[in-house]
Amino acid sequence: MGVRSAAARTAALLLGAGTAAVAAGRYAGDAALKQVPGRPPPGEPRITVHDVGTGTVSLTRTPATLQPGTHGLAGKDGLHVVVGPVVADVSHPHDLVVRRVERVTHGTLAPGARVWLTPEVHRGDPRTALGLDHTDVEVPGEMGPLPAWFLPGDRDTWVIAVHGPGTTREHALVLMPFLHRMRLPVLAVAHRGDPAAPRPPHGISHFGAREWRDVDAALAHALDHGARRAVLLGWSTGATMALLTALDSPHAGRVSGLVLDAPVLDWPAVVRVRAARRLPGPLIPLAVRAAEGRTGLTTGGLLAAADPARLRVPTLLVHGREDPLTPPGPVRQLADARPGLVTLRSVRGAGHSSSWNADPQGYEEALRRFLTPLM
């Protein structure tokens, strides 16, 4: 009886450990799918502000805080600060990074604040942030009305801009002055899960596999309001939505080009990166399995849906060399599969969706060369 009791206790412990592991995987997998605009993407570590000087800020040294260029720092209660390049010629501890403070958009930057880096460098709308006249419009979406900004232009090719996780349509503001100079109308659309937009079931992301229908709705709206053609421009899962729209929309024939910045094609890789910040290595596959169950996606589903053989329009692919979320393999495969149609721009030092931030002039020049024949 003693042996049997010991065996029963061991079995119960193993069963309990297994149940706990599955629960932990489910927790991490679900957390990786919940993307709240205006907050860091799931699992993204917060950065500590250690000191604020005259025109500078000292931050915890991380791959994110070492990125070149100009970025936003976001925090609680709407804190938003624009920081410039790393300052190399000041004395500081080796575990810190000093960056220039270009402007404080909202709130007060103080030591001890917990912040995160964002590619959004503007707050507000095109008028308040940039002095550009625009119209607030509503796009009839599959789940309900989608708020959008329309920036007018003289041309009949529109640019439809689609943001990714952890950002809002304010991300598109970084390119609006450039697109306005090109005289291109711009429609920056919110999608399901955004403020004032319909909430998706259970509040989870499907990495663009369902959300692309909101981009299709924006495309239909543009065609109904004077656009003859459209270029779809997206970041991260927004880029995935743009790609799927160009492949599967009934209006795909009116899409004249794609700009895909850090498209998410290998969604399990994103879940693994995010889960690794919450779980020990052996449990990470459980997070991927849990995410697969919640979304209904197969591990290769997005790659299959984004079959490059189906691509019919010129495409500019942009990828940051230091991107921690989207591995370069699927991006390069897409470029290599259609060398006459797809151009890949790799940006040194750039993280996820922050290639413009790392090199605004180079980014806009590449975009100018790509867009000019399409106008």
CSV table of C-alpha atoms in Angstrom, one decimal:
chain,number,residue,atom,x,y,z
A,1,MET,CA,0.0,0.0,0.0
A,2,GLY,CA,2.9,2.3,0.8
A,3,VAL,CA,4.4,1.8,-2.6
A,4,ARG,CA,1.0,2.4,-4.3
A,5,SER,CA,0.4,5.5,-2.2
A,6,ALA,CA,3.8,6.9,-3.2
A,7,ALA,CA,3.2,6.1,-6.9
A,8,ALA,CA,-0.2,7.8,-6.6
A,9,ARG,CA,1.3,10.9,-5.1
A,10,THR,CA,4.0,11.0,-7.8
A,11,ALA,CA,1.4,10.7,-10.5
A,12,ALA,CA,-0.7,13.4,-9.0
A,13,LEU,CA,2.3,15.7,-8.8
A,14,LEU,CA,3.2,15.0,-12.4
A,15,LEU,CA,-0.4,15.5,-13.5
A,16,GLY,CA,-0.5,18.8,-11.5
A,17,ALA,CA,2.8,19.9,-13.0
A,18,GLY,CA,1.5,19.0,-16.5
A,19,THR,CA,-1.8,20.9,-15.9
A,20,ALA,CA,0.1,23.9,-14.6
A,21,ALA,CA,2.4,23.8,-17.7
A,22,VAL,CA,-0.5,23.7,-20.1
A,23,ALA,CA,-2.2,26.6,-18.1
A,24,ALA,CA,1.0,28.6,-18.3
A,25,GLY,CA,1.3,28.0,-22.0
A,26,ARG,CA,-2.3,29.0,-22.5
A,27,TYR,CA,-1.8,32.2,-20.5
A,28,ALA,CA,1.3,33.2,-22.4
A,29,GLY,CA,-0.3,32.3,-25.8
A,30,ASP,CA,-3.4,34.3,-25.0
A,31,ALA,CA,-1.4,37.3,-23.8
A,32,ALA,CA,0.6,37.3,-27.0
A,33,LEU,CA,-2.7,37.7,-28.9
A,34,LYS,CA,-4.0,40.6,-27.0
A,35,GLN,CA,-2.8,43.8,-28.5
A,36,VAL,CA,-4.0,47.1,-27.0
A,37,PRO,CA,-3.3,50.2,-29.0
A,38,GLY,CA,-1.3,52.8,-27.1
A,39,ARG,CA,0.3,50.1,-24.9
A,40,PRO,CA,3.5,48.1,-25.6
A,41,PRO,CA,2.9,44.9,-27.6
A,42,PRO,CA,2.4,41.9,-25.3
A,43,GLY,CA,5.6,40.8,-23.5
A,44,GLU,CA,7.5,43.9,-24.6
A,45,PRO,CA,9.7,44.8,-21.6
A,46,ARG,CA,9.4,48.3,-20.0
A,47,ILE,CA,12.4,50.6,-19.9
A,48,THR,CA,13.4,52.5,-16.8
A,49,VAL,CA,14.1,56.3,-17.0
A,50,HIS,CA,17.2,56.7,-14.7
A,51,ASP,CA,17.9,60.4,-15.1
A,52,VAL,CA,16.6,63.4,-17.0
A,53,GLY,CA,19.2,66.1,-17.8
A,54,THR,CA,19.1,69.3,-19.9
A,55,GLY,CA,17.9,68.0,-23.2
A,56,THR,CA,18.9,64.4,-22.5
A,57,VAL,CA,17.4,61.3,-20.9
A,58,SER,CA,19.3,58.2,-19.4
A,59,LEU,CA,17.6,54.9,-20.1
A,60,THR,CA,18.3,51.3,-19.3
A,61,ARG,CA,20.6,49.9,-22.0
A,62,THR,CA,18.7,47.5,-24.2
A,63,PRO,CA,18.7,46.6,-28.0
A,64,ALA,CA,15.6,48.9,-28.3
A,65,THR,CA,17.2,51.9,-26.6
A,66,LEU,CA,20.3,51.5,-28.8
A,67,GLN,CA,18.4,51.9,-32.1
A,68,PRO,CA,19.6,54.8,-34.2
A,69,GLY,CA,17.4,57.7,-35.2
A,70,THR,CA,14.4,59.3,-33.7
A,71,HIS,CA,11.7,57.5,-31.7
A,72,GLY,CA,8.9,58.1,-29.3
A,73,LEU,CA,9.0,57.2,-25.7
A,74,ALA,CA,5.6,56.3,-24.3
A,75,GLY,CA,4.4,55.7,-20.8
A,76,LYS,CA,1.5,55.7,-18.4
A,77,ASP,CA,-1.2,58.4,-18.4
A,78,GLY,CA,-0.4,59.3,-22.1
A,79,LEU,CA,3.3,60.2,-21.5
A,80,HIS,CA,4.9,60.8,-24.9
A,81,VAL,CA,8.4,62.1,-25.5
A,82,VAL,CA,10.4,62.3,-28.8
A,83,VAL,CA,14.0,61.2,-28.4
A,84,GLY,CA,16.7,61.6,-30.9
A,85,PRO,CA,20.0,59.7,-31.4
A,86,VAL,CA,22.2,58.2,-28.8
A,87,VAL,CA,24.6,60.7,-27.3
A,88,ALA,CA,28.0,59.0,-27.3
A,89,ASP,CA,30.2,61.8,-25.9
A,90,VAL,CA,28.9,61.9,-22.3
A,91,SER,CA,30.0,59.9,-19.3
A,92,HIS,CA,27.5,57.4,-18.0
A,93,PRO,CA,27.4,53.8,-16.5
A,94,HIS,CA,27.9,51.1,-19.1
A,95,ASP,CA,24.4,49.7,-18.4
A,96,LEU,CA,22.7,53.0,-19.4
A,97,VAL,CA,22.1,54.8,-22.7
A,98,VAL,CA,21.8,58.6,-23.0
A,99,ARG,CA,19.6,59.9,-25.8
A,100,ARG,CA,18.7,63.5,-26.8
A,101,VAL,CA,15.2,64.7,-25.9
A,102,GLU,CA,13.8,66.6,-28.8
A,103,ARG,CA,10.4,67.4,-27.3
A,104,VAL,CA,7.9,66.4,-24.7
A,105,THR,CA,4.6,66.0,-26.4
A,106,HIS,CA,2.5,65.0,-23.3
A,107,GLY,CA,3.1,64.5,-19.6
A,108,THR,CA,6.3,64.8,-17.6
A,109,LEU,CA,9.4,62.7,-18.1
A,110,ALA,CA,10.9,61.9,-14.6
A,111,PRO,CA,13.4,59.5,-13.1
A,112,GLY,CA,11.8,56.2,-12.3
A,113,ALA,CA,9.2,56.3,-15.0
A,114,ARG,CA,8.6,53.0,-16.9
A,115,VAL,CA,8.4,53.6,-20.6
A,116,TRP,CA,8.7,51.8,-23.9
A,117,LEU,CA,10.0,52.8,-27.3
A,118,THR,CA,7.5,53.4,-30.1
A,119,PRO,CA,7.9,54.3,-33.8
A,120,GLU,CA,5.2,56.9,-33.3
A,121,VAL,CA,6.8,60.3,-33.1
A,122,HIS,CA,3.6,62.4,-33.3
A,123,ARG,CA,0.5,62.6,-31.2
A,124,GLY,CA,-2.8,64.0,-32.3
A,125,ASP,CA,-4.3,64.2,-35.8
A,126,PRO,CA,-2.8,65.5,-39.1
A,127,ARG,CA,-4.0,69.1,-38.3
A,128,THR,CA,-2.9,69.3,-34.7
A,129,ALA,CA,0.4,67.4,-35.1
A,130,LEU,CA,1.5,68.5,-38.5
A,131,GLY,CA,-0.7,71.5,-39.6
A,132,LEU,CA,-2.1,69.5,-42.5
A,133,ASP,CA,-5.8,69.8,-43.3
A,134,HIS,CA,-7.7,66.6,-43.2
A,135,THR,CA,-11.2,65.2,-42.9
A,136,ASP,CA,-12.4,62.8,-40.3
A,137,VAL,CA,-14.4,60.0,-42.1
A,138,GLU,CA,-16.0,56.7,-41.2
A,139,VAL,CA,-15.3,53.6,-43.3
A,140,PRO,CA,-18.1,51.0,-43.3
A,141,GLY,CA,-16.3,47.9,-42.0
A,142,GLU,CA,-17.4,44.3,-41.6
A,143,MET,CA,-17.9,44.7,-37.9
A,144,GLY,CA,-19.0,48.3,-37.8
A,145,PRO,CA,-17.7,51.8,-38.7
A,146,LEU,CA,-14.0,52.4,-38.8
A,147,PRO,CA,-12.7,55.9,-38.0
A,148,ALA,CA,-10.1,57.2,-40.5
A,149,TRP,CA,-8.3,60.4,-41.5
A,150,PHE,CA,-8.4,61.5,-45.1
A,151,LEU,CA,-5.6,63.8,-46.2
A,152,PRO,CA,-6.5,65.2,-49.7
A,153,GLY,CA,-4.2,65.3,-52.7
A,154,ASP,CA,-4.4,66.0,-56.4
A,155,ARG,CA,-3.7,62.5,-57.7
A,156,ASP,CA,-6.2,59.7,-58.3
A,157,THR,CA,-4.0,57.1,-56.7
A,158,TRP,CA,-4.6,57.0,-53.0
A,159,VAL,CA,-2.3,55.6,-50.3
A,160,ILE,CA,-4.1,53.5,-47.6
A,161,ALA,CA,-2.0,53.4,-44.5
A,162,VAL,CA,-2.5,50.6,-41.9
A,163,HIS,CA,-0.7,50.5,-38.6
A,164,GLY,CA,0.4,47.5,-36.6
A,165,PRO,CA,0.2,46.3,-32.9
A,166,GLY,CA,1.1,48.6,-30.1
A,167,THR,CA,0.4,51.7,-32.3
A,168,THR,CA,-2.5,53.6,-33.7
A,169,ARG,CA,-3.2,55.4,-36.9
A,170,GLU,CA,-0.9,58.1,-35.4
A,171,HIS,CA,2.0,55.9,-36.7
A,172,ALA,CA,1.1,57.0,-40.3
A,173,LEU,CA,1.7,60.7,-39.3
A,174,VAL,CA,5.5,60.1,-39.8
A,175,LEU,CA,4.9,59.7,-43.6
A,176,MET,CA,2.1,62.2,-44.1
A,177,PRO,CA,4.3,65.3,-44.8
A,178,PHE,CA,6.2,63.2,-47.4
A,179,LEU,CA,3.1,61.8,-49.1
A,180,HIS,CA,1.5,65.3,-49.0
A,181,ARG,CA,4.5,66.7,-50.9
A,182,MET,CA,4.0,63.9,-53.4
A,183,ARG,CA,0.4,65.2,-53.8
A,184,LEU,CA,-1.0,61.7,-52.9
A,185,PRO,CA,-4.3,61.4,-51.1
A,186,VAL,CA,-3.9,59.4,-47.9
A,187,LEU,CA,-6.5,57.4,-46.0
A,188,ALA,CA,-5.2,56.3,-42.5
A,189,VAL,CA,-7.7,53.9,-41.2
A,190,ALA,CA,-8.3,52.4,-37.8
A,191,HIS,CA,-9.1,48.7,-37.7
A,192,ARG,CA,-10.9,46.4,-35.3
A,193,GLY,CA,-9.6,46.7,-31.7
A,194,ASP,CA,-8.6,50.4,-32.1
A,195,PRO,CA,-10.1,53.2,-30.1
A,196,ALA,CA,-13.6,54.0,-31.4
A,197,ALA,CA,-13.5,50.9,-33.7
A,198,PRO,CA,-15.3,47.6,-33.2
A,199,ARG,CA,-13.8,45.3,-30.7
A,200,PRO,CA,-12.8,41.8,-32.1
A,201,PRO,CA,-14.2,38.7,-30.4
A,202,HIS,CA,-12.4,38.0,-27.2
A,203,GLY,CA,-10.1,41.0,-27.9
A,204,ILE,CA,-7.5,38.9,-29.7
A,205,SER,CA,-5.5,39.4,-32.8
A,206,HIS,CA,-5.4,37.0,-35.8
A,207,PHE,CA,-2.2,38.5,-37.2
A,208,GLY,CA,-4.1,40.0,-40.1
A,209,ALA,CA,-5.8,36.8,-41.2
A,210,ARG,CA,-9.2,38.2,-40.4
A,211,GLU,CA,-8.4,41.9,-39.9
A,212,TRP,CA,-7.5,42.3,-43.6
A,213,ARG,CA,-11.2,42.7,-44.3
A,214,ASP,CA,-11.0,46.1,-42.6
A,215,VAL,CA,-8.3,47.1,-45.2
A,216,ASP,CA,-10.6,45.8,-47.9
A,217,ALA,CA,-13.3,48.0,-46.6
A,218,ALA,CA,-11.0,51.0,-46.7
A,219,LEU,CA,-10.0,50.2,-50.2
A,220,ALA,CA,-13.7,50.0,-51.2
A,221,HIS,CA,-14.3,53.4,-49.5
A,222,ALA,CA,-11.4,54.9,-51.5
A,223,LEU,CA,-12.7,53.6,-54.8
A,224,ASP,CA,-16.2,54.9,-54.0
A,225,HIS,CA,-14.8,58.4,-53.3
A,226,GLY,CA,-12.7,59.1,-56.3
A,227,ALA,CA,-9.7,56.8,-56.2
A,228,ARG,CA,-8.9,55.0,-59.4
A,229,ARG,CA,-6.1,53.0,-57.9
A,230,ALA,CA,-4.6,52.5,-54.5
A,231,VAL,CA,-1.2,51.7,-52.9
A,232,LEU,CA,-1.5,49.8,-49.7
A,233,LEU,CA,1.1,50.7,-47.1
A,234,GLY,CA,1.3,48.8,-43.8
A,235,TRP,CA,3.5,48.1,-40.8
A,236,SER,CA,3.8,44.7,-39.0
A,237,THR,CA,0.4,43.0,-39.0
A,238,GLY,CA,-0.9,46.0,-40.9
A,239,ALA,CA,1.5,45.0,-43.7
A,240,THR,CA,0.2,41.5,-43.5
A,241,MET,CA,-3.4,42.9,-43.8
A,242,ALA,CA,-2.3,44.9,-46.8
A,243,LEU,CA,-0.7,41.9,-48.5
A,244,LEU,CA,-3.7,39.7,-47.9
A,245,THR,CA,-6.0,42.4,-49.3
A,246,ALA,CA,-4.0,42.7,-52.5
A,247,LEU,CA,-4.2,38.9,-52.9
A,248,ASP,CA,-7.8,38.2,-51.8
A,249,SER,CA,-9.9,41.3,-52.2
A,250,PRO,CA,-12.6,41.5,-54.9
A,251,HIS,CA,-11.0,45.0,-55.6
A,252,ALA,CA,-7.5,43.6,-55.9
A,253,GLY,CA,-7.3,44.7,-59.5
A,254,ARG,CA,-7.4,48.3,-58.4
A,255,VAL,CA,-4.3,47.9,-56.1
A,256,SER,CA,-1.3,49.3,-58.0
A,257,GLY,CA,1.4,48.7,-55.4
A,258,LEU,CA,2.3,47.5,-51.9
A,259,VAL,CA,4.6,48.9,-49.3
A,260,LEU,CA,5.2,46.2,-46.6
A,261,ASP,CA,7.2,47.3,-43.6
A,262,ALA,CA,8.1,44.4,-41.3
A,263,PRO,CA,5.2,42.1,-42.4
A,264,VAL,CA,4.3,39.3,-40.0
A,265,LEU,CA,4.3,36.2,-42.1
A,266,ASP,CA,5.6,33.6,-39.5
A,267,TRP,CA,3.1,34.3,-36.7
A,268,PRO,CA,4.4,31.4,-34.5
A,269,ALA,CA,7.8,33.2,-34.4
A,270,VAL,CA,6.1,36.3,-33.0
A,271,VAL,CA,4.3,34.2,-30.3
A,272,ARG,CA,7.6,32.5,-29.4
A,273,VAL,CA,9.4,35.8,-28.9
A,274,ARG,CA,6.6,37.2,-26.8
A,275,ALA,CA,6.2,33.9,-24.8
A,276,ALA,CA,9.9,33.8,-24.1
A,277,ARG,CA,9.5,36.9,-21.9
A,278,ARG,CA,7.0,35.0,-19.7
A,279,LEU,CA,7.8,31.3,-19.9
A,280,PRO,CA,10.9,29.0,-19.6
A,281,GLY,CA,12.0,27.6,-22.9
A,282,PRO,CA,10.4,24.1,-22.6
A,283,LEU,CA,6.9,25.6,-22.2
A,284,ILE,CA,7.1,28.0,-25.3
A,285,PRO,CA,5.7,25.4,-27.7
A,286,LEU,CA,2.6,25.2,-25.4
A,287,ALA,CA,2.1,28.9,-25.9
A,288,VAL,CA,2.2,28.5,-29.7
A,289,ARG,CA,-0.3,25.6,-29.5
A,290,ALA,CA,-2.6,27.7,-27.3
A,291,ALA,CA,-2.5,30.6,-29.8
A,292,GLU,CA,-3.2,28.2,-32.6
A,293,GLY,CA,-6.3,26.9,-30.8
A,294,ARG,CA,-7.5,30.4,-30.0
A,295,THR,CA,-7.0,31.8,-33.5
A,296,GLY,CA,-7.8,28.8,-35.7
A,297,LEU,CA,-4.6,29.5,-37.6
A,298,THR,CA,-2.2,26.8,-38.6
A,299,THR,CA,1.5,27.3,-38.1
A,300,GLY,CA,2.1,27.9,-41.8
A,301,GLY,CA,-1.2,29.5,-42.5
A,302,LEU,CA,-0.1,33.0,-43.2
A,303,LEU,CA,2.8,31.9,-45.3
A,304,ALA,CA,0.5,29.8,-47.4
A,305,ALA,CA,-2.0,32.6,-47.7
A,306,ALA,CA,0.7,35.0,-48.7
A,307,ASP,CA,1.9,32.8,-51.6
A,308,PRO,CA,4.3,35.0,-53.6
A,309,ALA,CA,3.2,33.2,-56.8
A,310,ARG,CA,-0.2,35.0,-56.5
A,311,LEU,CA,1.4,38.5,-56.2
A,312,ARG,CA,0.6,40.7,-59.2
A,313,VAL,CA,1.7,44.2,-58.2
A,314,PRO,CA,5.1,46.0,-57.5
A,315,THR,CA,6.0,45.6,-53.9
A,316,LEU,CA,8.5,47.4,-51.7
A,317,LEU,CA,9.5,45.2,-48.7
A,318,VAL,CA,11.2,47.0,-45.8
A,319,HIS,CA,12.8,45.1,-42.9
A,320,GLY,CA,14.9,46.2,-40.0
A,321,ARG,CA,18.1,44.2,-39.4
A,322,GLU,CA,17.6,44.2,-35.7
A,323,ASP,CA,13.9,43.3,-35.8
A,324,PRO,CA,13.2,41.0,-32.8
A,325,LEU,CA,9.7,39.9,-33.9
A,326,THR,CA,9.7,39.2,-37.6
A,327,PRO,CA,12.6,36.9,-38.7
A,328,PRO,CA,14.2,37.8,-42.0
A,329,GLY,CA,13.7,34.4,-43.6
A,330,PRO,CA,10.1,34.7,-44.7
A,331,VAL,CA,10.7,38.3,-45.9
A,332,ARG,CA,13.7,37.3,-48.0
A,333,GLN,CA,11.8,34.3,-49.3
A,334,LEU,CA,9.0,36.6,-50.6
A,335,ALA,CA,11.6,38.9,-52.2
A,336,ASP,CA,13.6,36.0,-53.7
A,337,ALA,CA,10.4,34.4,-55.1
A,338,ARG,CA,9.5,37.4,-57.2
A,339,PRO,CA,12.8,39.3,-58.0
A,340,GLY,CA,11.2,41.3,-60.8
A,341,LEU,CA,8.3,42.4,-58.8
A,342,VAL,CA,9.5,42.7,-55.2
A,343,THR,CA,12.2,45.1,-53.9
A,344,LEU,CA,13.7,44.5,-50.5
A,345,ARG,CA,15.2,47.3,-48.5
A,346,SER,CA,17.1,46.2,-45.4
A,347,VAL,CA,17.7,48.9,-42.8
A,348,ARG,CA,20.7,48.6,-40.5
A,349,GLY,CA,20.0,49.0,-36.8
A,350,ALA,CA,16.3,49.3,-37.2
A,351,GLY,CA,13.9,47.3,-35.0
A,352,HIS,CA,10.3,46.2,-35.6
A,353,SER,CA,8.4,48.7,-37.7
A,354,SER,CA,11.0,51.4,-37.0
A,355,SER,CA,12.9,51.6,-40.3
A,356,TRP,CA,11.7,55.1,-41.0
A,357,ASN,CA,12.8,56.1,-37.5
A,358,ALA,CA,16.3,54.8,-38.1
A,359,ASP,CA,16.8,56.5,-41.5
A,360,PRO,CA,14.0,58.9,-42.5
A,361,GLN,CA,15.7,60.3,-45.5
A,362,GLY,CA,16.7,56.9,-46.9
A,363,TYR,CA,13.3,55.5,-46.3
A,364,GLU,CA,11.5,58.4,-48.0
A,365,GLU,CA,13.9,58.3,-51.0
A,366,ALA,CA,13.2,54.6,-51.5
A,367,LEU,CA,9.5,55.3,-51.2
A,368,ARG,CA,9.7,58.1,-53.7
A,369,ARG,CA,11.4,55.9,-56.3
A,370,PHE,CA,8.9,53.2,-55.7
A,371,LEU,CA,5.8,55.4,-55.8
A,372,THR,CA,6.7,57.7,-58.7
A,373,PRO,CA,5.9,55.1,-61.5
A,374,LEU,CA,2.7,54.2,-59.8
A,375,MET,CA,1.2,57.7,-59.7
